[in-house]
PDB file of C-alpha atoms in Angstrom:
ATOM      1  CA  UNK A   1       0.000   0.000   0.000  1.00  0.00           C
ATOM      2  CA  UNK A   2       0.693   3.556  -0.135  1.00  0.00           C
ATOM      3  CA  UNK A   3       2.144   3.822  -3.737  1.00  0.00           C
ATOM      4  CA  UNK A   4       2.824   7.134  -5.215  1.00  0.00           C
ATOM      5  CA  UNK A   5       3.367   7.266  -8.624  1.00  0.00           C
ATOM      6  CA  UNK A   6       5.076  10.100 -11.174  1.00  0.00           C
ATOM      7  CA  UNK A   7       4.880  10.995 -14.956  1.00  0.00           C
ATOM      8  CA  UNK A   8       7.018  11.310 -16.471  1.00  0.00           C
ATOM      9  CA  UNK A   9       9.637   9.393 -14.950  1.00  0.00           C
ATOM     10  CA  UNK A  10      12.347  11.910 -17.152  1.00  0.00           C
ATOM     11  CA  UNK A  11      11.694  15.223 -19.394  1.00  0.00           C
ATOM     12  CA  UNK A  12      13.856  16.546 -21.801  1.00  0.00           C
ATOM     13  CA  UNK A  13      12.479  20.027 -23.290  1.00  0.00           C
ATOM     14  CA  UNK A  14      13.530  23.133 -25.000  1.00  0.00           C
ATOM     15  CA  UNK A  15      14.236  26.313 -23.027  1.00  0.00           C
ATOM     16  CA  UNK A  16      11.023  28.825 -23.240  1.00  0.00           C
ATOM     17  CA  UNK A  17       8.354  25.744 -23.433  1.00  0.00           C
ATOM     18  CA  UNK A  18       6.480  24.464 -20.264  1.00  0.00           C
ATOM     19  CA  UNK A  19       6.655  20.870 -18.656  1.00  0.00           C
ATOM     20  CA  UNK A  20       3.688  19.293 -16.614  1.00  0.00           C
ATOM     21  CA  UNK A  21       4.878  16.476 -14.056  1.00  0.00           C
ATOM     22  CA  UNK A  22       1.453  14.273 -12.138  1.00  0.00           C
ATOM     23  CA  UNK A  23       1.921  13.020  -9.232  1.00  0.00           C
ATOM     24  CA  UNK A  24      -0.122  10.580  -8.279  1.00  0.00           C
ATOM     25  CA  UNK A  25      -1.373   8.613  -4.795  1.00  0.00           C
ATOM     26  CA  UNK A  26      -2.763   5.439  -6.450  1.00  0.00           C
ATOM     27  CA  UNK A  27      -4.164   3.413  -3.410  1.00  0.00           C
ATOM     28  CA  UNK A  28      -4.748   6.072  -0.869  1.00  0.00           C
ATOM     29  CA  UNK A  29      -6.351   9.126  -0.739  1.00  0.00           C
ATOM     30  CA  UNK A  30      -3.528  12.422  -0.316  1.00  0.00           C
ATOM     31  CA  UNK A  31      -4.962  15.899   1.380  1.00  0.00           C
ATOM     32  CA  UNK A  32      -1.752  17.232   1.510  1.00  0.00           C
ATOM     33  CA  UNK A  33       0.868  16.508  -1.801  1.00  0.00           C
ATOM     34  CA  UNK A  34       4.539  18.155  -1.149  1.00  0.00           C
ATOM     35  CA  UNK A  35       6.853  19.179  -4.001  1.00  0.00           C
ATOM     36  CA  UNK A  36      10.532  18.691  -3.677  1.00  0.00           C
ATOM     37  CA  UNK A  37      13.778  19.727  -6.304  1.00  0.00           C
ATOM     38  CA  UNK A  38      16.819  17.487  -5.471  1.00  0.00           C
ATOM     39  CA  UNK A  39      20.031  18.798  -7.007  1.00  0.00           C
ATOM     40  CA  UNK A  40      22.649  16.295  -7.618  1.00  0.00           C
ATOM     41  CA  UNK A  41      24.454  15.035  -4.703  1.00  0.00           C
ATOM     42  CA  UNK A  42      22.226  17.253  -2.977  1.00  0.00           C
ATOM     43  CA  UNK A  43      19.510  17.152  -0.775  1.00  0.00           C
ATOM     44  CA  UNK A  44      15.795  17.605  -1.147  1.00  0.00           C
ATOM     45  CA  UNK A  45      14.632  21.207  -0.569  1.00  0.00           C
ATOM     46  CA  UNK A  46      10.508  21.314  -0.158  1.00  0.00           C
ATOM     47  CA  UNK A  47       9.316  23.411  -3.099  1.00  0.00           C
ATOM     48  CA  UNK A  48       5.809  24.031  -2.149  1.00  0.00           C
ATOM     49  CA  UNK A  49       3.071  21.859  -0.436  1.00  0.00           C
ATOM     50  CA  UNK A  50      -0.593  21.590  -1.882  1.00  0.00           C
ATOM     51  CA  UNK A  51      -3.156  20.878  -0.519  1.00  0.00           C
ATOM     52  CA  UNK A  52      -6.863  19.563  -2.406  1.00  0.00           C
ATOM     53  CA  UNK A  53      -9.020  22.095  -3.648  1.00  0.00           C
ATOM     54  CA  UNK A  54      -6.900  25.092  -2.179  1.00  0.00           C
ATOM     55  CA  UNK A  55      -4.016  26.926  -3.436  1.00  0.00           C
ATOM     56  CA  UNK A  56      -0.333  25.922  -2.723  1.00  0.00           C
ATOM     57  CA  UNK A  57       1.979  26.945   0.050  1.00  0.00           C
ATOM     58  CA  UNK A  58       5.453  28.067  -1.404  1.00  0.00           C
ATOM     59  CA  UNK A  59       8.762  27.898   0.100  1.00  0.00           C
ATOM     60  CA  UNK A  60      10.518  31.323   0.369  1.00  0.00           C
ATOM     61  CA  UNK A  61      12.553  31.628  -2.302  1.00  0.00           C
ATOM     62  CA  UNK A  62      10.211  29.287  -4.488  1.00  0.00           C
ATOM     63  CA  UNK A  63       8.561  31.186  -8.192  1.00  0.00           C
ATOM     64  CA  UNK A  64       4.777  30.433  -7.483  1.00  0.00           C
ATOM     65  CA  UNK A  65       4.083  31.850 -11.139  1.00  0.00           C
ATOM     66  CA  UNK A  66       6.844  29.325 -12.386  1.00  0.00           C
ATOM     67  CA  UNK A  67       6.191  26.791 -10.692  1.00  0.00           C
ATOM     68  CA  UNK A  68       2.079  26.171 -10.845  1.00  0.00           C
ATOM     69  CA  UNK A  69       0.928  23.395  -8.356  1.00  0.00           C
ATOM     70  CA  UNK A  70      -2.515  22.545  -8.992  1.00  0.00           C
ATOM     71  CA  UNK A  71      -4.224  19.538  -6.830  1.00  0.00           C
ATOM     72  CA  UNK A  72      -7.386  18.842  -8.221  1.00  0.00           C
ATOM     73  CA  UNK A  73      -8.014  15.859  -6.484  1.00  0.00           C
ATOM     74  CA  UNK A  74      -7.567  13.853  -3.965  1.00  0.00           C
ATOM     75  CA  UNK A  75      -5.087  11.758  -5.838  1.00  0.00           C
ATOM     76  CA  UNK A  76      -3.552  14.142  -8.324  1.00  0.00           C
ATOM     77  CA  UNK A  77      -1.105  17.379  -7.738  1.00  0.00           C
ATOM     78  CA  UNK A  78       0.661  18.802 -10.852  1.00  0.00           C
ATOM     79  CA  UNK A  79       3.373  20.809 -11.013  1.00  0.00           C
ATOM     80  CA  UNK A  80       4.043  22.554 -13.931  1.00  0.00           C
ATOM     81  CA  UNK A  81       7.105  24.638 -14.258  1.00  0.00           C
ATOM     82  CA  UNK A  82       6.711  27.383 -17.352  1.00  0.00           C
ATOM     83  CA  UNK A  83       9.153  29.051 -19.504  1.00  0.00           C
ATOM     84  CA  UNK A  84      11.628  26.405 -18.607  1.00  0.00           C
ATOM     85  CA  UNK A  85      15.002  27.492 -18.271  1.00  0.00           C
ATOM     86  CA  UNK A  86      18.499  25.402 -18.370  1.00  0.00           C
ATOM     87  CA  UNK A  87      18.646  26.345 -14.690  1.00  0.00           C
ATOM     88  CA  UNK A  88      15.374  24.878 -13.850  1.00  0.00           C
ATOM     89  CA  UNK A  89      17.049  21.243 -14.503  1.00  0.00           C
ATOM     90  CA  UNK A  90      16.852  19.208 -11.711  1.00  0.00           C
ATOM     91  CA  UNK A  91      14.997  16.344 -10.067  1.00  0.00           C
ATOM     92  CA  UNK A  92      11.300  16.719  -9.003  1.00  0.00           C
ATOM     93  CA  UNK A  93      10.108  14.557  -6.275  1.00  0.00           C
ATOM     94  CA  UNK A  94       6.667  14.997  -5.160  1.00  0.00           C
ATOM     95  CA  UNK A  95       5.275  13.149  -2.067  1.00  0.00           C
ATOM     96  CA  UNK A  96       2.072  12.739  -0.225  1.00  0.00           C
ATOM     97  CA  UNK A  97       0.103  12.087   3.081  1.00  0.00           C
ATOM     98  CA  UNK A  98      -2.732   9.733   3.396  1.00  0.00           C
ATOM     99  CA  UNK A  99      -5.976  11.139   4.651  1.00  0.00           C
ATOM    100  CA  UNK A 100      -5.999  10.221   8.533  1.00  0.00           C
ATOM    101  CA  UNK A 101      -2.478  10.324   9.051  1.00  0.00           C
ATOM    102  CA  UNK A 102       0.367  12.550  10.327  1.00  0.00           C
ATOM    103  CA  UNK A 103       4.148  13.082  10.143  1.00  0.00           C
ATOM    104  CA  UNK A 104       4.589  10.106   7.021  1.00  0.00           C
ATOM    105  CA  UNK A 105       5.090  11.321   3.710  1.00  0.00           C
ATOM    106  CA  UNK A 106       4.713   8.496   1.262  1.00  0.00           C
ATOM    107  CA  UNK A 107       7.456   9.924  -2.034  1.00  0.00           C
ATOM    108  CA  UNK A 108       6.831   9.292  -5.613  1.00  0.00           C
ATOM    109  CA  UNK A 109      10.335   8.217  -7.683  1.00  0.00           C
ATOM    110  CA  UNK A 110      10.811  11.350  -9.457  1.00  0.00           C
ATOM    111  CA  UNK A 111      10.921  12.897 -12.286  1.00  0.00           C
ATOM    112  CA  UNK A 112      14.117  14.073 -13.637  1.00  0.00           C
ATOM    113  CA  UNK A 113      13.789  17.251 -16.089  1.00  0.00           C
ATOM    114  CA  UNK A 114      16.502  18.379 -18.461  1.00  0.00           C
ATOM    115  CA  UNK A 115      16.361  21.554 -20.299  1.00  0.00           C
ATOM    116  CA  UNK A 116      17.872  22.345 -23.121  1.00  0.00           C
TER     117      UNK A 116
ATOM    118  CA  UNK B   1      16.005  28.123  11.887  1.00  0.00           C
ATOM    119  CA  UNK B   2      16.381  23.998  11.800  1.00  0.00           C
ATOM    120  CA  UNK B   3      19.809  22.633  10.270  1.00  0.00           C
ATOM    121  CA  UNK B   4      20.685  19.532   9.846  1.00  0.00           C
ATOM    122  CA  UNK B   5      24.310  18.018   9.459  1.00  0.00           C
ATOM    123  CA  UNK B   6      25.748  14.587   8.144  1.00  0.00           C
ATOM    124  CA  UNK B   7      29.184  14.781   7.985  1.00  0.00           C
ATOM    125  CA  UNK B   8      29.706  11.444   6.029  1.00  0.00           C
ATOM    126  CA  UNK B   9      29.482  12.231   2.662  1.00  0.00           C
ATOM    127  CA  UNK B  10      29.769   8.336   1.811  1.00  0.00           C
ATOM    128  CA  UNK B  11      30.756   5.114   3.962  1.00  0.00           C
ATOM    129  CA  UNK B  12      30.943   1.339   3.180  1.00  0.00           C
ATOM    130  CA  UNK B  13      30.409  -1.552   5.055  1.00  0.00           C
ATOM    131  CA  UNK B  14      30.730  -5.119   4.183  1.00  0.00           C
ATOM    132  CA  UNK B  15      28.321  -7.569   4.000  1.00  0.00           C
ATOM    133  CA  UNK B  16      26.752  -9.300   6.998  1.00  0.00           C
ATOM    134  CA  UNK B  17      28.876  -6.569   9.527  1.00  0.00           C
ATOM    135  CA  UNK B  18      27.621  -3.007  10.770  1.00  0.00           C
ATOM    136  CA  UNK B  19      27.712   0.095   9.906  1.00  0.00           C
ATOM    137  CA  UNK B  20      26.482   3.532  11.943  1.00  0.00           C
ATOM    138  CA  UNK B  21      25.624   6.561  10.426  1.00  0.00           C
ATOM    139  CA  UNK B  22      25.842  10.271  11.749  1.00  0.00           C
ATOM    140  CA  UNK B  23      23.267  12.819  11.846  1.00  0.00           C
ATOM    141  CA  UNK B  24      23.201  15.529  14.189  1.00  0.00           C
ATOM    142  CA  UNK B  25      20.602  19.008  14.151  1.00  0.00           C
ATOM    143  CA  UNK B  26      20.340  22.203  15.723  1.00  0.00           C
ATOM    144  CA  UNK B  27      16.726  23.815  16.784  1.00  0.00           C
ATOM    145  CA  UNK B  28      15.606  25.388  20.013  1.00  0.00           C
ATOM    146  CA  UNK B  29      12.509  23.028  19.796  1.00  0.00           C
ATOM    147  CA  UNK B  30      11.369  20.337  22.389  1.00  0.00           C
ATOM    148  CA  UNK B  31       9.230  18.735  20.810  1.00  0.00           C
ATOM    149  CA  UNK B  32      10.405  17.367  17.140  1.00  0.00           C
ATOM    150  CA  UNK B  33       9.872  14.270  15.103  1.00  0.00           C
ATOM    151  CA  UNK B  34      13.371  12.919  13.249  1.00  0.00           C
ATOM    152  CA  UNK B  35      13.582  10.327  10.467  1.00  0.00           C
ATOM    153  CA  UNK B  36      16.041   8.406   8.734  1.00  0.00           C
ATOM    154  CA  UNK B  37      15.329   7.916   4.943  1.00  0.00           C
ATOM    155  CA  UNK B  38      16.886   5.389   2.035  1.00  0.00           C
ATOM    156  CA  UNK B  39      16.627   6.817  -1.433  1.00  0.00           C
ATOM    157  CA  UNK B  40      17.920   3.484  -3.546  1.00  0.00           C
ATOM    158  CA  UNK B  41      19.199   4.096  -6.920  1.00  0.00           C
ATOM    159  CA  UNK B  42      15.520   3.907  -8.052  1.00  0.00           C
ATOM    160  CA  UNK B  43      15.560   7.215  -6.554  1.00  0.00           C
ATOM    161  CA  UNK B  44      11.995   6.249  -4.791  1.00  0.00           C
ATOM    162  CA  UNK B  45      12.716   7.484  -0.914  1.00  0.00           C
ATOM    163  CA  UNK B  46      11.369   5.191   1.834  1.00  0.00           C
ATOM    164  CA  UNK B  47      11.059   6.106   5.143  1.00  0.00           C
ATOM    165  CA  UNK B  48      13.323   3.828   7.257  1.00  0.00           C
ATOM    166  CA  UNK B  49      12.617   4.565  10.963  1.00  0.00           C
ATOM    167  CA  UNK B  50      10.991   7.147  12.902  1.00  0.00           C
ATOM    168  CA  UNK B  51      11.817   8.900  16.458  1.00  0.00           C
ATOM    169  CA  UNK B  52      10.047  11.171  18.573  1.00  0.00           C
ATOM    170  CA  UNK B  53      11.183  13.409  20.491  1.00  0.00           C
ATOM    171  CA  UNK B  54       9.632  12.997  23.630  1.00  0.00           C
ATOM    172  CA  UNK B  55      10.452   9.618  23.620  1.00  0.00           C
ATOM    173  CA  UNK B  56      13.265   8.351  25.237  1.00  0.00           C
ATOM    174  CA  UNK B  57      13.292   4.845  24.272  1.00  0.00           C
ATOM    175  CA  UNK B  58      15.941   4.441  20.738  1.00  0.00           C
ATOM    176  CA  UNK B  59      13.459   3.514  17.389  1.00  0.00           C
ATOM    177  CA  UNK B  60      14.354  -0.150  16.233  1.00  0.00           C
ATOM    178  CA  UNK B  61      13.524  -1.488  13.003  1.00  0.00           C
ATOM    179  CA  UNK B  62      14.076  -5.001  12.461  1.00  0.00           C
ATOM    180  CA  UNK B  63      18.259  -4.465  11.408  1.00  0.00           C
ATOM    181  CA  UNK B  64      17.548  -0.351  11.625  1.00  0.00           C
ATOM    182  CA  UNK B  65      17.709   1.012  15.227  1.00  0.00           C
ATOM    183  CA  UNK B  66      18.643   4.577  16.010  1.00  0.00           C
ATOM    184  CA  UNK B  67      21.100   6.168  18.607  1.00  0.00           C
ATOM    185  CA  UNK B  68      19.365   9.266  19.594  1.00  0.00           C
ATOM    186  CA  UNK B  69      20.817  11.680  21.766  1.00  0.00           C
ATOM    187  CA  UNK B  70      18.315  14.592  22.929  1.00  0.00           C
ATOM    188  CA  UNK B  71      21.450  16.903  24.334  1.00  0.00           C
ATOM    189  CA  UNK B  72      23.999  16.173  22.295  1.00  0.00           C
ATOM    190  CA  UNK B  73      21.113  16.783  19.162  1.00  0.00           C
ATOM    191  CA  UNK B  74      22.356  13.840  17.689  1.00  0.00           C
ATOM    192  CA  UNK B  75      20.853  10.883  15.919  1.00  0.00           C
ATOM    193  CA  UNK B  76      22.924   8.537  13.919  1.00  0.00           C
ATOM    194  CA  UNK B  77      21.181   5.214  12.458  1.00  0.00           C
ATOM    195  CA  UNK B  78      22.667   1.617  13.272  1.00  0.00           C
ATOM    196  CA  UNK B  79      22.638  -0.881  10.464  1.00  0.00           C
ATOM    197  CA  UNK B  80      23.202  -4.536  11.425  1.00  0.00           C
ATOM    198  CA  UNK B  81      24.220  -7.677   9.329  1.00  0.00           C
ATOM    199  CA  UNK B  82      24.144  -5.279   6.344  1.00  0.00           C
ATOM    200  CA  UNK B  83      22.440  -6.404   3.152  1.00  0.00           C
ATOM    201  CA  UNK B  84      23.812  -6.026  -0.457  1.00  0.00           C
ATOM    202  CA  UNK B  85      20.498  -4.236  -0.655  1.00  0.00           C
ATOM    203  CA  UNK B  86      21.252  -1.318   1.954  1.00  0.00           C
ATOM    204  CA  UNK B  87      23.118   0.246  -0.615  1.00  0.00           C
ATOM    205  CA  UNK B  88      21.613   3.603  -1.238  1.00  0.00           C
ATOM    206  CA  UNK B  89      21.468   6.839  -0.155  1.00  0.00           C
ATOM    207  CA  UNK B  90      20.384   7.587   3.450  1.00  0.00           C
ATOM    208  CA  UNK B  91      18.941  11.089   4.319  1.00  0.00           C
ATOM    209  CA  UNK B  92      18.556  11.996   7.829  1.00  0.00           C
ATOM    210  CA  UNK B  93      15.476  14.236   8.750  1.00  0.00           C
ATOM    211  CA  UNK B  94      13.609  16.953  11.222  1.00  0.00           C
ATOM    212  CA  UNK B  95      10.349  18.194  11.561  1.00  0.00           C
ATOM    213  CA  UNK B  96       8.810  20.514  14.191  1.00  0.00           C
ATOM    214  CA  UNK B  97       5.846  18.858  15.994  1.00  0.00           C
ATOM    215  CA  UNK B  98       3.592  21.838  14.850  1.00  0.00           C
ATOM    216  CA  UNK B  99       4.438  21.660  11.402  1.00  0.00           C
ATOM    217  CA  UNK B 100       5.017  17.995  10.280  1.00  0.00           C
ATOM    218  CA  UNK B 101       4.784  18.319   6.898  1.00  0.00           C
ATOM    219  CA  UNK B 102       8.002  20.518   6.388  1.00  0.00           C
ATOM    220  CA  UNK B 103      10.544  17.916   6.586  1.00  0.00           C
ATOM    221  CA  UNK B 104      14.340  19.269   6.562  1.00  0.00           C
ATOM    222  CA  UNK B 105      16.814  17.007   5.264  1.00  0.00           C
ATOM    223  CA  UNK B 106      20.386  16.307   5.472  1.00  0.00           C
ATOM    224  CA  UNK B 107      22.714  16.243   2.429  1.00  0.00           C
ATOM    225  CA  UNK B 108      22.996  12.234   2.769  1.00  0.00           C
ATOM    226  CA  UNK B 109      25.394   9.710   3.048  1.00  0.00           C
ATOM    227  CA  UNK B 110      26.267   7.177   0.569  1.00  0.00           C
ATOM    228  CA  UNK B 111      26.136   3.673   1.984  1.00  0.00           C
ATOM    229  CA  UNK B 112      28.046   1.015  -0.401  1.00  0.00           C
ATOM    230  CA  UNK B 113      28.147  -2.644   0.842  1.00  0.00           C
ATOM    231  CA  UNK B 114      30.758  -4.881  -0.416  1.00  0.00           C
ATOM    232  CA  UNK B 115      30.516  -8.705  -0.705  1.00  0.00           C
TER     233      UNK B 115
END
């Protein structure tokens, strides 16, 4: 149980175009999805946390008008991150908590975006 | 603001012996939950073991326990008879007991386990 899925699993796009990455919680129900960027050989740094139906909470520092979190549903947050730039490459790791339940994020295997 | 620290940018253990690695944090908090993560080359992290704060008794996994030291802020993970399959990444982790969701990670240490 508690299986969080991601699509793509890897993006390769062209600088000035926009990328949408799902995240999805496929056999529980999420409130609360969490967006992470992991750098490599770095660690995760929380991006922004959505929660369903309401708009997301952005980390200082964090674009909210490049990086658009929308979560629809209770099992699917997007993140899409416009006007890509080359320094926008990283790896996107979204996670979620179950409905009911505290302090366990359940993490999605990433999507890794390259721009060109 | 929360930090946390591993100083062991990679270590290696061989099979079947054990390893322990270091995590230590800084917050004027009492109350705090810590976690120790894996993040295998699949890159899909999984939570390992848990801790609370207010809890004095060490978290014990099956061949995971933890070492956690309230004053000295530190809390370094214990892995016995280590598996060819430990090999991964391990983050170490804080959150604040009134916001649970922000999790603050270390910069990880690389576990490789030789035959």
């Amino acid at each position: 149980g508690a299986v969080v899925s991601q699509h793509p699993s890897w993006v390769i796009c062209k600088s000035g175009t926009s990328v949408k990455i799902e995240c999805r919680s496929l056999d529980f129900q999420a409130t609360t999805m969490f967006w992470y960027r992991q750098f490599p050989k770095q660690s995760l740094m929380l991006m922004a946390t959505s929660n369903e139906g309401s708009k997301a909470t952005y980390e200082q520092g964090v674009e909210k008008d490049k990086f658009l979190i929308n979560h629809a549903s209770l099992t699917l947050s997007t993140l899409t991150v416009t006007s890509a730039h080359p320094e926008d490459s990283s790896f996107y790791i979204c996670s979620a908590r179950a409905v009911g339940t505290y302090n366990e994020q359940f993490f999605g295997p990433g999507t890794r975006l390259t721009v060109l | 603001a929360q930090t946390v620290t591993q100083s062991q940018p990679e270590m290696s253990v061989q099979e079947a012996e054990t390893v322990t690695l270091s995590c230590t944090y800084d917050t004027s908090e009492s109350d705090y939950y810590l976690f120790w993560y894996k993040q295998p080359p699949s890159r899909q992290m999984i939570l390992v073991i848990r801790q609370e704060a207010y809890k004095q008794q060490n978290a014990t996994e099956n061949r995971f326990s933890v070492n956690f030291q309230k004053a000295a802020k530190s809390f370094s993970l214990k892995i016995s008879d280590s598996q060819l399959g430990d090999a991964a990444m391990y983050f170490c982790a804080f959150a604040t007991s009134y916001n649970t969701d922000k999790l603050i990670f270390g910069t990880g240490t690389r576990l490789q386990v030789f035959p």
